[in-house]
């Protein structure tokens, strides 16, 4: 999708459980909540805003943002943008989807930040990054300099990969990344890897 390439350190094993919504900020969170959540994971404001730029691609369901449309429109939302969103989500209980980034929805670039500067951030947690004085200048810096955003995003993703690292006998090495191994498959995978390493050593 055009995003930056970055190298992740090797050796981290897959968790036997998947992340839950409890581990992620809510789409209704304001900047204070987001900064506090990420600070607990050792991320500063710049790194947090860079990670939020992942919303330059992807979709959101109406329930994640209709609170900004009904019963009253969020004043931080551009009126034309809001009217277009109402066509996608004609009622507060609609469940359709729309893109996060209206300028280049299928390209990983810095247009997400341009959206925020134009009051066209989809979620409360997106738009408030520009509304809040603590993070506004960071949003602006990424909006005008895509290379800077790519560099900060890559560094923040690498840092995230170092959280709660599982090694040794912890976790597992999945045969298919999106699916936990069955017990039988897990032992087969481990045997194959041990055999491969013994051949190298």
XYZ file of N, CA and C in Angstrom:
603
model
N 0.811 -1.218 0.000
C 0.000 0.000 0.000
C 0.847 1.273 0.000
N 2.155 1.130 -0.084
C 3.026 2.295 -0.223
C 3.675 2.782 1.047
N 3.487 2.069 2.157
C 4.072 2.497 3.426
C 5.558 2.225 3.523
N 6.172 2.612 4.634
C 7.613 2.438 4.802
C 7.991 0.986 5.089
N 9.180 0.606 4.666
C 9.745 -0.689 5.040
C 10.593 -0.498 6.293
N 10.550 -1.466 7.187
C 11.384 -1.386 8.382
C 11.681 -2.797 8.866
N 12.845 -2.961 9.463
C 13.280 -4.268 9.952
C 12.895 -4.442 11.413
N 12.308 -5.590 11.723
C 11.980 -5.913 13.102
C 12.985 -6.916 13.643
N 13.429 -6.745 14.881
C 14.342 -7.737 15.473
C 13.687 -9.116 15.510
N 14.481 -10.138 15.286
C 13.967 -11.503 15.270
C 13.959 -12.105 16.675
N 13.274 -13.231 16.821
C 13.301 -13.980 18.074
C 12.036 -13.906 18.889
N 11.145 -13.010 18.509
C 9.890 -12.895 19.253
C 8.931 -14.000 18.834
N 8.319 -14.644 19.809
C 7.379 -15.725 19.520
C 5.943 -15.193 19.559
N 5.030 -15.961 18.956
C 3.623 -15.571 18.918
C 2.941 -15.907 20.237
N 2.000 -15.044 20.626
C 1.225 -15.288 21.830
C 0.194 -16.387 21.571
N -0.178 -17.109 22.618
C -1.225 -18.125 22.495
C -2.609 -17.513 22.671
N -2.654 -16.212 22.964
C -3.929 -15.497 23.054
C -3.837 -14.256 22.175
N -4.978 -13.803 21.677
C -4.998 -12.620 20.824
C -5.310 -11.382 21.647
N -4.845 -10.225 21.160
C -5.134 -8.954 21.840
C -6.640 -8.731 21.871
N -7.104 -8.126 22.940
C -8.534 -7.831 23.059
C -8.739 -6.333 22.978
N -9.988 -5.929 22.826
C -10.309 -4.508 22.727
C -9.864 -3.758 23.982
N -9.774 -4.465 25.097
C -9.339 -3.846 26.349
C -7.935 -3.264 26.204
N -7.120 -3.851 25.327
C -5.750 -3.397 25.157
C -5.623 -2.185 24.233
N -6.715 -1.796 23.585
C -6.662 -0.726 22.591
C -7.533 0.447 23.021
N -7.117 1.668 22.655
C -7.957 2.828 22.990
C -9.294 2.760 22.262
N -10.317 3.287 22.874
C -11.645 3.328 22.265
C -11.683 4.389 21.162
N -12.511 4.196 20.125
C -12.657 5.233 19.098
C -13.291 6.511 19.653
N -13.867 6.427 20.865
C -14.509 7.577 21.493
C -13.558 8.308 22.446
N -12.333 7.819 22.565
C -11.372 8.404 23.505
C -10.884 9.766 23.031
N -10.648 10.649 23.992
C -10.014 11.918 23.636
C -8.499 11.782 23.765
N -7.799 12.849 23.451
C -6.333 12.795 23.426
C -5.742 12.488 24.797
N -6.343 13.007 25.845
C -5.830 12.751 27.199
C -5.811 11.254 27.489
N -6.913 10.592 27.187
C -7.008 9.145 27.422
C -5.988 8.399 26.565
N -5.875 8.780 25.301
C -4.951 8.096 24.383
C -3.509 8.272 24.842
N -3.130 9.503 25.180
C -1.754 9.748 25.636
C -1.449 8.972 26.912
N -2.410 8.927 27.831
C -2.205 8.187 29.078
C -2.061 6.691 28.817
N -2.933 6.158 27.936
C -2.867 4.723 27.610
C -1.508 4.357 27.017
N -1.041 5.173 26.095
C 0.228 4.862 25.428
C 1.432 5.174 26.318
N 1.284 6.160 27.207
C 2.383 6.459 28.131
C 2.659 5.256 29.029
N 1.589 4.543 29.409
C 1.764 3.342 30.223
C 2.565 2.276 29.480
N 2.559 2.347 28.153
C 3.335 1.404 27.329
C 4.653 2.034 26.887
N 5.032 3.155 27.500
C 6.298 3.876 27.296
C 6.366 4.690 26.001
N 5.220 4.998 25.383
C 5.229 5.820 24.177
C 4.987 7.284 24.530
N 5.777 8.170 23.915
C 5.555 9.600 24.127
C 4.502 10.104 23.139
N 4.188 11.398 23.206
C 3.119 11.968 22.370
C 3.435 11.832 20.886
N 4.667 12.075 20.501
C 5.052 12.000 19.079
C 4.874 10.578 18.545
N 5.304 9.604 19.320
C 5.175 8.205 18.912
C 3.704 7.793 18.838
N 2.916 8.291 19.768
C 1.486 7.964 19.799
C 0.774 8.516 18.567
N 1.070 9.755 18.211
C 0.449 10.365 17.028
C 0.912 9.648 15.762
N 2.153 9.215 15.738
C 2.664 8.468 14.576
C 1.920 7.142 14.419
N 1.710 6.425 15.515
C 0.990 5.151 15.443
C -0.458 5.346 15.006
N -1.059 6.455 15.410
C -2.432 6.746 14.987
C -2.517 6.899 13.471
N -1.406 7.242 12.846
C -1.363 7.382 11.391
C -1.616 6.086 10.651
N -1.664 4.969 11.363
C -2.057 3.700 10.748
C -3.469 3.782 10.182
N -4.240 4.771 10.643
C -5.594 4.969 10.124
C -5.597 5.616 8.744
N -4.446 5.745 8.129
C -4.405 6.230 6.747
C -4.969 5.180 5.786
N -5.071 3.939 6.237
C -5.735 2.877 5.467
C -6.734 2.180 6.394
N -7.717 1.522 5.802
C -8.653 0.743 6.608
C -10.055 1.326 6.637
N -10.948 0.574 7.293
C -12.365 0.909 7.354
C -12.845 0.961 8.795
N -13.924 1.697 9.009
C -14.585 1.721 10.319
C -16.082 1.539 10.120
N -16.716 0.837 11.058
C -18.170 0.666 11.038
C -18.839 1.897 11.644
N -20.045 2.179 11.196
C -20.790 3.354 11.663
C -20.820 3.524 13.193
N -21.045 2.443 13.972
C -21.131 2.646 15.430
C -19.880 3.266 16.053
N -18.765 3.228 15.340
C -17.535 3.811 15.882
C -17.522 5.337 15.789
N -18.419 5.912 14.996
C -18.391 7.373 14.835
C -19.757 8.045 14.757
N -20.880 7.303 14.770
C -22.189 7.964 14.653
C -22.510 8.842 15.862
N -21.804 8.663 16.954
C -21.983 9.576 18.100
C -21.596 11.007 17.727
N -20.825 11.154 16.640
C -20.425 12.486 16.173
C -21.448 13.084 15.202
N -22.425 12.267 14.816
C -23.442 12.708 13.853
C -24.817 12.886 14.480
N -25.154 11.997 15.437
C -26.491 11.976 16.039
C -26.375 11.984 17.568
N -27.289 12.607 18.282
C -28.395 13.421 17.776
C -27.950 14.792 17.279
N -26.759 15.235 17.720
C -26.239 16.528 17.285
C -24.876 16.335 16.662
N -24.571 17.147 15.655
C -23.274 17.012 14.983
C -22.148 17.573 15.843
N -21.059 16.827 15.922
C -19.852 17.266 16.615
C -19.344 18.549 15.940
N -19.157 19.634 16.703
C -18.717 20.899 16.100
C -17.315 20.851 15.499
N -16.519 19.839 15.874
C -15.174 19.729 15.286
C -15.194 19.004 13.946
N -16.380 18.601 13.488
C -16.524 17.832 12.246
C -16.919 18.769 11.102
N -16.171 18.719 10.006
C -16.496 19.500 8.813
C -17.922 19.158 8.342
N -18.712 20.172 8.001
C -20.139 19.965 7.694
C -20.347 19.112 6.442
N -19.582 19.385 5.402
C -19.734 18.602 4.170
C -19.351 17.148 4.418
N -18.266 16.954 5.152
C -17.816 15.608 5.498
C -18.893 14.894 6.309
N -19.482 15.611 7.273
C -20.532 15.030 8.117
C -21.747 14.633 7.278
N -22.140 15.476 6.348
C -23.292 15.170 5.491
C -23.044 13.925 4.643
N -21.821 13.769 4.170
C -21.478 12.567 3.396
C -21.495 11.320 4.278
N -21.050 11.477 5.512
C -21.078 10.343 6.445
C -22.512 9.925 6.749
N -23.420 10.894 6.795
C -24.830 10.589 7.071
C -25.462 9.794 5.928
N -24.924 9.939 4.723
C -25.418 9.136 3.600
C -25.012 7.673 3.782
N -23.818 7.470 4.340
C -23.341 6.111 4.613
C -24.039 5.534 5.834
N -24.261 6.382 6.823
C -24.876 5.963 8.082
C -26.131 6.815 8.312
N -27.241 6.489 7.639
C -28.435 7.339 7.709
C -29.129 7.354 9.067
N -28.819 6.395 9.930
C -29.378 6.385 11.286
C -28.258 6.078 12.272
N -28.524 6.353 13.540
C -27.491 6.150 14.569
C -27.161 4.683 14.787
N -28.058 3.772 14.342
C -27.783 2.343 14.526
C -27.407 1.645 13.213
N -27.006 2.428 12.200
C -26.513 1.829 10.941
C -25.240 1.048 11.223
N -24.951 0.073 10.363
C -23.728 -0.716 10.570
C -22.906 -0.821 9.281
N -23.021 0.178 8.416
C -22.214 0.198 7.193
C -20.777 0.554 7.533
N -19.922 0.557 6.528
C -18.518 0.921 6.740
C -18.120 2.074 5.828
N -17.104 2.789 6.241
C -16.506 3.821 5.404
C -15.016 3.872 5.694
N -14.280 4.552 4.817
C -12.818 4.604 4.940
C -12.406 5.617 6.002
N -11.260 5.385 6.600
C -10.704 6.349 7.552
C -10.225 7.613 6.835
N -9.575 7.418 5.699
C -8.900 8.518 5.001
C -9.597 8.769 3.668
N -10.302 9.883 3.547
C -11.077 10.144 2.330
C -10.213 10.576 1.150
N -8.982 11.009 1.402
C -8.145 11.510 0.314
C -7.442 10.396 -0.464
N -6.937 9.419 0.223
C -6.231 8.312 -0.448
C -6.437 7.052 0.379
N -7.649 6.499 0.359
C -8.026 5.415 1.276
C -7.240 4.124 1.124
N -6.646 3.892 -0.046
C -5.933 2.629 -0.280
C -4.419 2.792 -0.328
N -3.954 3.960 0.068
C -2.514 4.235 0.029
C -2.040 4.605 1.430
N -0.940 4.001 1.838
C -0.365 4.353 3.138
C 0.495 5.602 2.932
N -0.035 6.745 3.363
C 0.677 8.006 3.195
C 0.333 8.929 4.370
N 0.632 10.201 4.239
C 0.393 11.129 5.350
C -0.922 11.902 5.224
N -1.799 11.485 4.305
C -3.042 12.236 4.071
C -4.010 12.156 5.258
N -3.862 11.155 6.085
C -4.663 11.066 7.321
C -4.512 12.341 8.139
N -3.299 12.848 8.213
C -3.040 14.067 8.993
C -3.597 15.305 8.292
N -3.573 15.287 6.966
C -4.204 16.371 6.197
C -5.705 16.381 6.473
N -6.299 15.182 6.537
C -7.716 15.063 6.889
C -7.991 15.735 8.232
N -7.157 15.455 9.217
C -7.372 16.019 10.557
C -7.317 17.541 10.529
N -6.395 18.093 9.754
C -6.265 19.547 9.665
C -7.488 20.179 8.993
N -8.202 19.387 8.201
C -9.408 19.861 7.520
C -10.685 19.439 8.247
N -10.534 19.003 9.501
C -11.663 18.570 10.333
C -12.418 17.409 9.701
N -11.661 16.502 9.070
C -12.243 15.344 8.411
C -11.704 14.039 8.984
N -11.341 14.084 10.260
C -10.967 12.863 10.964
C -12.231 12.086 11.297
N -12.206 10.789 11.078
C -13.425 9.992 11.226
C -13.832 9.781 12.681
N -12.904 9.350 13.498
C -13.203 9.015 14.894
C -12.894 10.201 15.813
N -13.539 10.212 16.956
C -13.192 11.200 17.983
C -11.712 11.095 18.315
N -11.224 9.869 18.444
C -9.819 9.638 18.807
C -8.862 10.121 17.724
N -9.340 10.235 16.493
C -8.519 10.795 15.414
C -8.532 12.324 15.489
N -9.716 12.906 15.359
C -9.825 14.353 15.228
C -9.291 15.103 16.434
N -9.432 14.525 17.617
C -8.995 15.225 18.824
C -7.481 15.417 18.872
N -6.743 14.623 18.081
C -5.290 14.810 18.030
C -4.929 16.170 17.440
N -5.806 16.698 16.576
C -5.561 18.033 16.016
C -6.217 19.118 16.867
N -7.330 18.789 17.505
C -8.026 19.756 18.356
C -7.199 20.073 19.599
N -6.529 19.064 20.132
C -5.760 19.216 21.370
C -4.436 19.929 21.094
N -4.144 20.970 21.862
C -2.936 21.774 21.657
C -1.652 20.975 21.869
N -1.726 19.933 22.696
C -0.519 19.147 22.985
C -0.031 18.351 21.779
N -0.949 18.004 20.883
C -0.570 17.141 19.754
C -0.774 17.808 18.389
N -1.364 18.997 18.373
C -1.665 19.659 17.094
C -0.408 19.871 16.251
N 0.664 20.353 16.852
C 1.880 20.632 16.071
C 2.501 19.344 15.513
N 2.311 18.234 16.211
C 2.824 16.947 15.723
C 2.039 16.525 14.491
N 0.701 16.660 14.562
C -0.144 16.351 13.411
C 0.289 17.195 12.215
N 0.495 18.483 12.436
C 0.891 19.385 11.354
C 2.229 18.980 10.749
N 3.176 18.622 11.610
C 4.507 18.243 11.099
C 4.443 17.006 10.215
N 3.574 16.054 10.554
C 3.421 14.850 9.724
C 2.633 15.155 8.446
N 1.706 16.109 8.525
C 0.898 16.466 7.353
C 1.750 17.122 6.270
N 2.763 17.855 6.676
C 3.593 18.570 5.687
C 4.853 17.806 5.297
N 5.153 16.715 6.006
C 6.396 15.980 5.731
C 6.149 14.473 5.857
N 5.837 13.843 4.712
C 5.539 12.411 4.723
C 6.746 11.576 5.147
N 7.930 11.984 4.748
C 9.135 11.235 5.123
C 9.314 11.202 6.636
N 9.022 12.322 7.267
C 9.111 12.389 8.730
C 8.107 11.434 9.365
N 6.875 11.439 8.851
C 5.859 10.516 9.365
C 6.313 9.071 9.196
N 6.797 8.713 8.004
C 7.239 7.335 7.757
C 8.330 6.929 8.742
N 9.284 7.831 8.960
C 10.394 7.530 9.881
C 9.881 7.307 11.301
N 9.001 8.202 11.760
C 8.473 8.092 13.124
C 7.554 6.878 13.267
N 6.770 6.585 12.231
C 5.885 5.422 12.278
C 6.706 4.137 12.380
N 7.737 4.027 11.541
C 8.587 2.834 11.552
C 9.256 2.656 12.914
N 9.816 3.733 13.451
C 10.480 3.651 14.761
C 9.498 3.234 15.855
N 8.275 3.757 15.782
C 7.266 3.436 16.799
C 6.789 1.995 16.677
N 6.674 1.493 15.442
C 6.279 0.101 15.242
C 7.361 -0.849 15.747
N 8.614 -0.494 15.508
C 9.726 -1.312 16.009
C 9.701 -1.329 17.548
N 9.457 -0.160 18.130
C 9.366 -0.075 19.591
C 8.206 -0.919 20.102
N 7.075 -0.888 19.395
C 5.925 -1.678 19.809
C 6.236 -3.170 19.759
N 7.049 -3.571 18.800
C 7.386 -4.988 18.673
C 8.221 -5.487 19.851
N 8.741 -4.560 20.634
C 9.573 -4.932 21.783
C 8.780 -4.994 23.091
N 7.474 -4.764 23.028
C 6.644 -4.842 24.239
C 6.319 -6.295 24.559
N 6.477 -6.661 25.804
C 6.070 -7.995 26.292
C 6.570 -9.114 25.376
N 7.845 -9.100 25.085
C 8.423 -10.084 24.167
C 8.393 -11.482 24.773
N 7.942 -12.458 23.983
C 7.941 -13.859 24.392
C 9.112 -14.561 23.717
N 9.893 -15.290 24.489
C 11.045 -16.015 23.941
C 11.100 -17.404 24.561
N 12.056 -18.195 24.113
C 12.259 -19.522 24.694
C 11.050 -20.404 24.545
N 10.554 -20.931 25.681
C 9.394 -21.825 25.666
C 8.074 -21.069 25.826
N 8.145 -19.729 25.945
C 6.927 -18.941 26.057
C 6.255 -18.843 24.685
N 4.931 -18.755 24.668
C 4.225 -18.574 23.406
C 4.437 -19.728 22.452
N 4.362 -19.434 21.155
C 4.520 -20.458 20.129
C 4.963 -19.820 18.818
N 5.363 -20.657 17.893
C 5.651 -20.203 16.535
C 4.515 -20.733 15.678
N 3.656 -19.848 15.211
C 2.462 -20.283 14.490
C 2.791 -20.769 13.083
N 2.111 -21.833 12.687
C 2.233 -22.318 11.318
C 1.523 -21.358 10.367
N 0.448 -20.724 10.861
C -0.284 -19.706 10.104
C -0.461 -18.520 11.036
N 0.037 -17.355 10.635
C 0.124 -16.206 11.541
C -1.183 -15.838 12.217
N -2.306 -15.948 11.516
C -3.577 -15.477 12.047
C -4.334 -16.522 12.857
N -3.751 -17.709 13.016
C -4.450 -18.802 13.713
C -3.521 -19.436 14.739
N -4.043 -19.641 15.963
C -3.243 -20.341 16.968
C -3.041 -21.792 16.531
N -1.892 -22.352 16.882
C -1.630 -23.751 16.561
C -2.510 -24.667 17.419
N -2.899 -25.806 16.844
C -3.503 -26.847 17.677
C -2.347 -27.492 18.437
N -2.634 -28.233 19.485
C -1.558 -28.847 20.279
C -0.671 -29.757 19.450
N -1.277 -30.559 18.570
C -0.491 -31.467 17.743
C 0.393 -30.698 16.776
N -0.195 -29.684 16.134
C 0.550 -28.900 15.159
C 1.684 -28.142 15.827
N 1.420 -27.638 17.042
C 2.445 -26.880 17.759
C 3.687 -27.724 17.969
N 3.512 -28.960 18.374
C 4.678 -29.808 18.622
C 5.417 -30.135 17.329
N 4.664 -30.293 16.227
C 5.298 -30.557 14.934
C 6.141 -29.370 14.506
N 5.576 -28.158 14.652
C 6.292 -26.936 14.284
C 7.560 -26.803 15.106
N 7.453 -27.015 16.423
C 8.624 -26.911 17.293
C 9.698 -27.921 16.907
N 9.281 -29.152 16.596
C 10.244 -30.191 16.208
C 10.979 -29.810 14.935
N 10.241 -29.290 13.958
C 10.851 -28.905 12.681
C 11.864 -27.786 12.894
N 11.509 -26.815 13.730
C 12.414 -25.686 13.969
C 13.649 -26.131 14.724
N 13.473 -26.984 15.735
C 14.626 -27.471 16.489
C 15.567 -28.260 15.575
N 14.968 -29.037 14.681
C 15.759 -29.842 13.742
C 16.542 -28.924 12.805
N 15.880 -27.867 12.342
C 16.545 -26.942 11.426
C 17.710 -26.244 12.112
N 17.497 -25.829 13.375
C 18.556 -25.150 14.106
C 19.727 -26.095 14.390
N 19.398 -27.326 14.706
C 20.491 -28.275 15.008
C 21.317 -28.518 13.759
N 20.670 -28.474 12.578
C 21.394 -28.651 11.333
C 22.329 -27.477 11.062
N 21.897 -26.272 11.470
C 22.729 -25.075 11.259
C 23.900 -25.076 12.226
N 23.617 -25.461 13.477
C 24.665 -25.447 14.519
C 25.600 -26.615 14.321
